[in-house]
Tab-separated table of C-alpha atoms and ligand atoms in Angstrom:
chain	number	residue	atom	x	y	z
A	1	MET	CA	78.931	84.362	160.336
A	2	THR	CA	78.302	82.197	156.932
A	3	GLN	CA	80.392	83.768	154.280
A	4	GLY	CA	78.099	86.379	151.916
A	5	ALA	CA	75.202	85.776	154.777
A	6	LEU	CA	72.987	88.222	155.087
A	7	THR	CA	71.506	89.786	157.956
A	8	ILE	CA	68.623	91.646	158.216
A	9	LEU	CA	65.939	93.278	160.176
A	10	GLY	CA	62.344	93.365	158.427
A	11	LEU	CA	58.935	95.130	159.781
A	12	GLU	CA	55.345	94.433	159.567
A	13	THR	CA	52.848	97.232	160.148
A	14	SER	CA	50.375	96.913	157.037
A	15	CYS	CA	47.573	95.700	158.875
A	16	ASP	CA	46.987	95.440	163.241
A	17	GLU	CA	49.994	93.348	163.835
A	18	THR	CA	53.173	95.002	164.929
A	19	ALA	CA	56.067	93.160	164.590
A	20	ALA	CA	59.808	93.019	164.383
A	21	ALA	CA	62.153	90.111	163.178
A	22	ILE	CA	65.618	89.350	161.758
A	23	VAL	CA	66.793	86.828	159.490
A	24	ARG	CA	69.423	84.998	157.605
A	25	LEU	CA	70.018	83.921	154.469
A	26	SER	CA	72.835	82.241	153.118
A	27	ASP	CA	74.220	79.247	151.016
A	28	ALA	CA	73.134	77.601	153.723
A	29	GLY	CA	70.047	78.357	153.594
A	30	VAL	CA	67.258	81.070	155.488
A	31	GLU	CA	67.529	81.515	159.358
A	32	VAL	CA	64.900	83.016	161.334
A	33	LEU	CA	67.563	84.888	164.560
A	34	ALA	CA	64.063	86.539	166.357
A	35	ASP	CA	60.879	87.377	165.211
A	36	ARG	CA	58.499	89.861	167.672
A	37	ILE	CA	55.063	90.570	167.087
A	38	ALA	CA	52.787	92.914	169.331
A	39	SER	CA	48.643	92.481	168.307
A	40	GLN	CA	46.398	94.511	168.154
A	41	THR	CA	43.863	92.754	168.698
A	42	GLU	CA	42.039	93.204	171.862
A	43	ALA	CA	42.934	97.593	170.541
A	44	HIS	CA	39.945	97.505	167.940
A	45	ALA	CA	37.775	94.452	169.745
A	46	LEU	CA	35.262	97.310	171.130
A	47	TYR	CA	34.647	98.639	167.157
A	48	GLY	CA	34.193	95.070	165.516
A	49	GLY	CA	37.154	96.053	162.915
A	50	VAL	CA	40.562	97.184	162.574
A	51	VAL	CA	40.349	101.125	163.161
A	52	PRO	CA	43.192	102.736	161.111
A	53	GLU	CA	44.194	105.487	163.060
A	54	ILE	CA	43.650	103.505	166.195
A	55	ALA	CA	46.332	100.963	164.620
A	56	ALA	CA	48.890	103.859	163.294
A	57	ARG	CA	49.351	104.971	166.788
A	58	ALA	CA	49.937	101.477	168.797
A	59	HIS	CA	52.716	100.869	165.653
A	60	VAL	CA	53.959	104.147	166.798
A	61	GLU	CA	54.411	103.657	170.330
A	62	ARG	CA	55.348	99.408	169.790
A	63	LEU	CA	57.791	98.980	167.046
A	64	ASP	CA	60.279	100.557	168.499
A	65	GLY	CA	60.327	98.839	171.922
A	66	LEU	CA	59.845	95.502	169.191
A	67	ILE	CA	62.948	96.123	167.217
A	68	ARG	CA	65.274	96.429	170.563
A	69	LEU	CA	63.548	92.887	171.627
A	70	ALA	CA	64.526	91.550	168.534
A	71	LEU	CA	67.898	92.782	167.877
A	72	ALA	CA	68.732	90.878	171.408
A	73	ASP	CA	66.514	87.728	170.946
A	74	ALA	CA	69.360	87.591	167.877
A	75	GLY	CA	72.555	88.944	169.813
A	76	GLU	CA	72.538	92.028	166.902
A	77	THR	CA	72.663	95.480	166.849
A	78	PHE	CA	72.805	97.875	164.517
A	79	ALA	CA	76.007	98.464	163.114
A	80	THR	CA	75.398	94.277	162.235
A	81	LEU	CA	72.992	94.037	159.814
A	82	ASP	CA	73.267	94.109	155.971
A	83	GLY	CA	69.533	96.304	155.920
A	84	VAL	CA	66.645	96.753	157.273
A	85	ALA	CA	63.686	95.716	154.890
A	86	ALA	CA	60.001	97.287	156.016
A	87	THR	CA	56.640	96.295	154.672
A	88	SER	CA	55.893	99.689	152.056
A	89	GLY	CA	52.027	98.477	151.196
A	90	PRO	CA	49.574	97.634	150.007
A	91	GLY	CA	47.719	97.544	153.721
A	92	LEU	CA	46.417	100.288	156.326
A	93	ILE	CA	48.996	103.692	154.488
A	94	GLY	CA	48.969	105.615	158.242
A	95	GLY	CA	51.021	102.154	159.452
A	96	VAL	CA	52.922	101.356	156.564
A	97	MET	CA	54.442	104.649	156.817
A	98	VAL	CA	55.403	104.069	160.328
A	99	GLY	CA	56.998	101.010	159.902
A	100	LEU	CA	58.585	102.495	155.871
A	101	SER	CA	59.640	105.314	157.841
A	102	THR	CA	61.169	103.774	160.770
A	103	ALA	CA	63.229	101.830	158.489
A	104	LYS	CA	64.415	104.720	155.761
A	105	ALA	CA	65.608	106.818	159.504
A	106	ILE	CA	67.349	102.978	160.674
A	107	ALA	CA	68.922	103.382	157.124
A	108	LEU	CA	69.509	106.356	156.917
A	109	ALA	CA	71.070	106.917	159.990
A	110	ARG	CA	72.916	103.666	159.946
A	111	GLY	CA	73.536	103.732	155.865
A	112	LEU	CA	72.117	100.648	155.476
A	113	PRO	CA	70.840	99.902	152.159
A	114	LEU	CA	66.456	100.032	152.577
A	115	ILE	CA	63.804	97.026	150.983
A	116	ALA	CA	60.596	98.263	150.644
A	117	VAL	CA	59.004	94.679	150.170
A	118	ASN	CA	55.795	94.521	149.145
A	119	HIS	CA	53.395	92.771	151.840
A	120	LEU	CA	51.793	90.066	149.609
A	121	GLU	CA	55.219	89.012	148.088
A	122	GLY	CA	56.233	88.419	152.026
A	123	HIS	CA	53.192	86.144	151.820
A	124	ALA	CA	54.060	84.689	148.883
A	125	LEU	CA	58.213	83.918	149.752
A	126	SER	CA	56.881	82.679	153.750
A	127	PRO	CA	57.130	78.946	153.136
A	128	ARG	CA	60.658	79.342	151.970
A	129	LEU	CA	61.224	81.010	156.311
A	130	GLY	CA	60.122	76.364	157.316
A	131	ALA	CA	61.477	74.850	153.832
A	132	ALA	CA	63.908	74.791	151.253
A	133	VAL	CA	61.105	75.466	148.470
A	134	ALA	CA	62.133	75.667	145.075
A	135	TYR	CA	60.778	77.775	141.775
A	136	PRO	CA	58.969	77.671	140.621
A	137	TYR	CA	56.222	77.611	142.123
A	138	LEU	CA	52.713	77.476	141.897
A	139	LEU	CA	50.790	79.796	144.872
A	140	LEU	CA	47.306	80.016	146.668
A	141	LEU	CA	47.376	83.217	148.575
A	142	VAL	CA	44.610	83.532	150.844
A	143	SER	CA	43.711	86.380	153.214
A	144	GLY	CA	41.878	88.643	154.407
A	145	GLY	CA	41.759	91.293	151.627
A	146	HIS	CA	43.526	89.375	149.448
A	147	CYS	CA	42.734	85.267	147.644
A	148	GLN	CA	44.922	84.621	143.863
A	149	PHE	CA	46.283	81.872	142.858
A	150	ILE	CA	50.008	83.166	141.474
A	151	ALA	CA	52.321	81.783	139.596
A	152	VAL	CA	55.534	82.848	141.690
A	153	GLU	CA	58.260	81.940	138.905
A	154	GLY	CA	61.564	83.518	140.655
A	155	LEU	CA	61.749	86.489	142.897
A	156	GLY	CA	59.700	89.449	141.611
A	157	ARG	CA	58.421	87.949	139.146
A	158	TYR	CA	54.790	86.611	139.765
A	159	ARG	CA	51.812	85.991	137.463
A	160	ARG	CA	48.401	85.913	138.399
A	161	MET	CA	46.269	83.110	137.194
A	162	GLY	CA	42.927	84.073	139.206
A	163	SER	CA	41.561	85.400	141.876
A	164	THR	CA	38.474	86.186	144.042
A	165	ILE	CA	35.876	88.434	142.078
A	166	ASP	CA	34.255	89.788	144.873
A	167	ASP	CA	35.153	89.075	149.177
A	168	ALA	CA	38.168	87.407	150.044
A	169	ALA	CA	38.648	84.084	151.571
A	170	GLY	CA	39.206	85.526	155.263
A	171	GLU	CA	36.578	88.644	154.535
A	172	ALA	CA	34.575	85.948	153.924
A	173	PHE	CA	35.753	83.707	157.913
A	174	ASP	CA	35.955	87.399	159.601
A	175	LYS	CA	32.352	88.276	158.480
A	176	THR	CA	30.399	84.999	159.316
A	177	ALA	CA	32.231	84.964	162.195
A	178	LYS	CA	30.244	88.807	162.844
A	179	LEU	CA	26.645	87.655	161.640
A	180	LEU	CA	26.988	85.092	164.206
A	181	GLY	CA	28.762	87.263	167.286
A	182	LEU	CA	31.806	85.511	166.835
A	183	ASP	CA	34.680	87.256	168.072
A	184	ALA	CA	37.702	88.540	166.272
A	185	PRO	CA	39.570	87.539	165.239
A	186	GLY	CA	36.939	85.761	162.998
A	187	GLY	CA	38.991	82.841	161.332
A	188	PRO	CA	40.303	81.164	164.079
A	189	ALA	CA	36.794	81.585	166.493
A	190	VAL	CA	34.867	80.072	163.177
A	191	GLU	CA	37.408	77.203	163.248
A	192	ARG	CA	37.147	76.606	166.517
A	193	GLU	CA	33.018	76.707	166.188
A	194	ALA	CA	33.740	74.125	163.540
A	195	GLU	CA	35.402	71.352	165.642
A	196	SER	CA	31.767	70.598	167.175
A	197	GLY	CA	29.482	71.482	164.572
A	198	ASP	CA	28.053	68.743	161.826
A	199	ALA	CA	29.168	70.294	158.135
A	200	ARG	CA	26.135	68.109	156.456
A	201	THR	CA	23.178	70.410	158.856
A	202	VAL	CA	23.384	73.509	156.410
A	203	ASN	CA	23.199	73.445	152.405
A	204	LEU	CA	25.687	76.731	151.386
A	205	PRO	CA	26.091	77.491	147.613
A	206	ARG	CA	29.326	76.980	146.166
A	207	PRO	CA	29.634	79.946	143.998
A	208	LEU	CA	31.020	79.485	140.374
A	209	LEU	CA	32.724	76.248	140.930
A	210	ASP	CA	30.285	75.248	138.257
A	211	ARG	CA	32.124	77.424	135.242
A	212	PRO	CA	35.669	77.019	133.869
A	213	GLY	CA	38.908	78.992	134.938
A	214	LEU	CA	40.414	80.009	138.309
A	215	ASP	CA	38.814	82.742	139.600
A	216	MET	CA	36.545	82.547	142.824
A	217	SER	CA	33.318	84.813	144.417
A	218	PHE	CA	32.835	84.473	148.158
A	219	SER	CA	30.127	86.964	148.946
A	220	GLY	CA	27.154	84.459	148.012
A	221	LEU	CA	27.766	82.114	151.023
A	222	LYS	CA	27.924	85.401	153.699
A	223	THR	CA	24.649	85.881	152.104
A	224	ALA	CA	23.871	81.792	152.415
A	225	VAL	CA	25.211	82.261	155.800
A	226	ARG	CA	23.224	85.938	156.899
A	227	ARG	CA	19.897	83.514	156.224
A	228	ALA	CA	20.924	80.262	158.076
A	229	ALA	CA	21.923	82.737	160.705
A	230	SER	CA	17.778	84.013	160.773
A	231	GLU	CA	15.831	80.985	159.701
A	232	SER	CA	15.921	79.572	163.193
A	233	GLU	CA	17.196	80.018	166.268
A	234	LEU	CA	20.603	80.752	167.160
A	235	THR	CA	21.709	77.837	169.694
A	236	ASP	CA	24.867	77.268	170.419
A	237	ARG	CA	24.231	73.880	168.067
A	238	ARG	CA	22.978	75.717	165.139
A	239	ARG	CA	26.480	78.072	165.324
A	240	ALA	CA	29.013	75.478	165.392
A	241	ASP	CA	26.881	73.595	162.650
A	242	ILE	CA	26.730	77.013	160.814
A	243	CYS	CA	30.392	77.276	161.166
A	244	ALA	CA	31.242	73.801	160.116
A	245	SER	CA	28.953	74.333	156.803
A	246	PHE	CA	30.624	77.175	155.881
A	247	GLN	CA	34.533	75.657	156.700
A	248	GLU	CA	33.434	73.150	154.541
A	249	ALA	CA	31.552	75.273	151.477
A	250	VAL	CA	35.165	77.633	151.540
A	251	ALA	CA	37.654	74.407	151.776
A	252	ASP	CA	35.593	73.092	148.221
A	253	ILE	CA	36.242	76.071	146.459
A	254	LEU	CA	39.761	76.581	147.090
A	255	ALA	CA	40.157	72.542	146.428
A	256	THR	CA	38.540	72.098	143.463
A	257	LYS	CA	39.917	75.600	142.012
A	258	SER	CA	43.401	74.192	143.606
A	259	ALA	CA	43.231	71.738	141.474
A	260	ARG	CA	42.210	72.879	138.981
A	261	ALA	CA	45.299	75.117	138.880
A	262	MET	CA	47.612	72.969	139.801
A	263	GLN	CA	46.612	71.763	136.075
A	264	ARG	CA	47.571	74.192	134.787
A	265	PHE	CA	50.558	75.299	136.697
A	266	GLU	CA	52.282	72.096	135.879
A	267	ASP	CA	50.967	72.681	132.078
A	268	ASP	CA	52.959	75.768	131.761
A	269	HIS	CA	56.204	74.889	133.476
A	270	ASP	CA	56.963	71.980	131.834
A	271	GLY	CA	55.715	69.088	134.053
A	272	GLN	CA	57.425	71.723	137.180
A	273	ARG	CA	55.296	69.763	140.461
A	274	THR	CA	54.763	72.269	143.829
A	275	PHE	CA	52.101	73.769	145.457
A	276	VAL	CA	52.222	76.474	148.243
A	277	VAL	CA	49.327	77.724	149.752
A	278	ALA	CA	50.145	81.060	152.047
A	279	GLY	CA	48.366	83.744	154.140
A	280	GLY	CA	46.377	84.144	157.181
A	281	VAL	CA	43.699	81.408	156.050
A	282	ALA	CA	46.100	79.082	155.282
A	283	ALA	CA	46.349	78.649	158.868
A	284	ASN	CA	43.541	77.339	159.072
A	285	ARG	CA	43.685	72.672	159.762
A	286	MET	CA	41.329	71.416	157.536
A	287	LEU	CA	41.818	73.569	154.761
A	288	ARG	CA	45.207	72.965	155.225
A	289	ALA	CA	44.567	69.185	154.417
A	290	ARG	CA	42.187	69.514	152.254
A	291	LEU	CA	45.104	71.146	150.161
A	292	GLU	CA	47.846	68.006	151.368
A	293	ALA	CA	45.199	65.895	149.879
A	294	GLU	CA	44.440	67.922	146.925
A	295	ALA	CA	48.246	68.310	146.007
A	296	ARG	CA	48.823	64.617	146.305
A	297	PHE	CA	46.080	63.646	144.488
A	298	ALA	CA	48.111	65.091	141.951
A	299	GLY	CA	51.379	64.346	142.515
A	300	PHE	CA	52.275	67.655	143.358
A	301	SER	CA	54.866	68.139	146.392
A	302	PHE	CA	53.229	70.536	149.030
A	303	PHE	CA	54.221	73.632	151.293
A	304	ALA	CA	52.630	75.045	154.356
A	305	PRO	CA	53.800	77.727	156.405
A	306	PRO	CA	53.674	77.060	159.682
A	307	LEU	CA	51.085	78.437	160.980
A	308	ARG	CA	52.481	81.732	162.358
A	309	TRP	CA	54.005	82.297	159.427
A	310	CYS	CA	50.779	82.149	158.212
A	311	THR	CA	49.081	85.145	159.439
A	312	ASP	CA	50.950	88.496	159.407
A	313	ASN	CA	54.894	88.416	160.751
A	314	ALA	CA	57.754	90.107	160.027
A	315	ALA	CA	59.476	86.962	159.443
A	316	MET	CA	58.026	87.310	156.163
A	317	ILE	CA	59.449	91.045	154.984
A	318	ALA	CA	62.503	90.450	156.637
A	319	LEU	CA	63.857	87.098	154.062
A	320	ALA	CA	61.337	88.633	150.789
A	321	GLY	CA	64.257	92.005	151.825
A	322	ALA	CA	67.053	89.461	152.201
A	323	GLU	CA	66.156	87.701	148.998
A	324	ARG	CA	65.884	91.146	147.304
A	325	LEU	CA	69.335	92.472	148.767
A	326	ARG	CA	70.814	89.633	147.771
A	327	ALA	CA	69.357	90.457	144.059
A	328	GLY	CA	70.312	94.140	144.342
A	329	LEU	CA	67.359	95.062	144.219
A	330	THR	CA	67.290	97.816	147.475
A	331	ASP	CA	65.025	101.904	147.219
A	332	GLY	CA	65.440	105.393	148.040
A	333	LEU	CA	65.004	106.304	150.811
A	334	ASP	CA	61.942	108.308	149.122
A	335	THR	CA	60.170	105.554	148.702
A	336	PRO	CA	56.263	105.369	148.969
A	337	ALA	CA	54.091	104.259	151.067
A	338	ARG	CA	51.477	102.164	149.202
A	339	ALA	CA	48.085	101.399	149.951
A	340	ARG	CA	47.026	99.845	146.972
A	341	TRP	CA	49.825	97.361	145.444
A	342	PRO	CA	49.257	94.399	143.600
A	343	LEU	CA	51.642	91.835	143.151
A	344	ASP	CA	51.860	91.529	139.423
A	345	GLN	CA	52.828	95.114	138.655
A	346	ASP	CA	55.377	96.188	136.952
A	347	SER	CA	57.254	92.337	137.423
A	348	ALA	CA	55.398	90.878	134.757
A	349	PRO	CA	52.773	90.487	132.778
A	350	ALA	CA	49.217	89.605	134.091
A	351	TYR	CA	48.456	85.071	133.252
A	352	GLY	CA	47.776	84.832	129.982
A	353	GLY	CA	47.683	88.853	128.617
A	354	GLY	CA	44.548	88.415	131.328
A	355	LYS	CA	42.969	92.002	132.436
A	356	LYS	CA	45.395	94.575	134.940
A	357	GLY	CA	43.862	96.317	138.125
A	358	ALA	CA	41.267	93.130	138.844
A	359	LYS	CA	41.527	93.465	142.107
A	360	ALA	CA	44.607	92.492	143.329
B	1	LIG	O1	47.437	87.034	156.265
B	1	LIG	P1	47.186	87.613	157.107
B	1	LIG	O2	47.254	88.072	158.739
B	1	LIG	O3	46.479	89.379	157.499
B	1	LIG	C1	46.419	90.294	155.523
B	1	LIG	O4	47.605	90.545	155.049
B	1	LIG	O5	45.141	89.893	155.275
B	1	LIG	O6	45.075	87.214	157.359
B	1	LIG	C2	44.601	87.387	157.822
B	1	LIG	C3	42.650	86.883	157.719
B	1	LIG	C4	41.813	87.127	158.556
B	1	LIG	O7	40.074	87.283	157.554
B	1	LIG	C5	41.552	85.843	159.298
B	1	LIG	O8	39.866	85.645	160.081
B	1	LIG	C6	41.901	84.948	158.782
B	1	LIG	O9	43.691	85.001	157.923
B	1	LIG	N1	42.873	83.412	159.289
B	1	LIG	C7	41.790	81.999	159.609
B	1	LIG	C8	42.723	81.493	160.334
B	1	LIG	N2	43.616	82.351	161.145
B	1	LIG	C9	43.383	83.517	160.149
B	1	LIG	N3	41.095	82.053	158.388
B	1	LIG	C10	40.854	80.436	159.200
B	1	LIG	N4	41.323	79.718	159.440
B	1	LIG	C11	41.757	80.057	160.249
B	1	LIG	N5	42.384	79.332	161.767
B	2	LIG	ZN1	48.861	89.591	155.041
């Protein structure tokens, strides 16, 4: 083992993925030793969305087995770990409790430090899993529940620069998919359909682009998609065209706001120029290409995690746990599971003294 290396087990159970991973953090960098995930997509398919009770039960059934597999993959045992990290919010509370309680049990039984990780911090640090991305960097966090620009100034130092004022980008993908009768998860389904569609055929709005600032809005887009879907017969061709037009509208909004955010980030951070995108929607290839082009144009280096670390996973939780442990930040066994937990709360003031409590 490298001197000073930390080997951490991470657990993720905040939504509909049950995951366990083992990450080693050392002076040499980050190594993902094991990365196990069990998706619950099929369990929720009948209901048109994630059912919290079904999700929590599935986490209970699967988590122990995934931990065993992760330990075997990594060639580790509980005795060789340096700590155990779990998502402790935000998310579906029943699921979060399963992962956090499991981590507490392991910590107590094995005398290991417990690290309670904010799921959003996991996403925020996820680009560091696959590349040496140095602080500070500008983060566009785009997931099913969140859409925010965040200045990541260091571990635990996050300043929100702008966010959606209504739906998250991933939520817009999911609602669009549902409206068009596509299977969950919506993002990949819309992306697949969009490949054979023509983005110029359906005229969709780009809300808030005409206004200054970094806030975003996606709910008008969903309404426009509903109208487009009912205007004429929903043939395969029409469905693909709506998907392509929708994806292009989301990419336009995110790319335009990203250009603005990069300018502001650079001004406020001594000319530092690193831009990263993370979260489930960052798995969208067309969006990644658009953001990369925008970054190149602005003279920023660009990082996006490999696709499997964009959507929910435990490797990002293990990495956040390892970074926290290295900084001496551990949590007591009485630490609560939280349904809501804004990333910048208790870590840095809202950007530019902006209002707290905006949708996290
Ligand atoms: O980060 P994530 O796995 O879970 C949350 O923390 O929310 O993000 C899930 C979201 C879903 O809304 C899903 O539809 C979206 O990410 N997503 C995508 C793609 N893959 C997942 N959106 C667009 N294109 C994709 N390829
Ligand atoms: Zn997530």
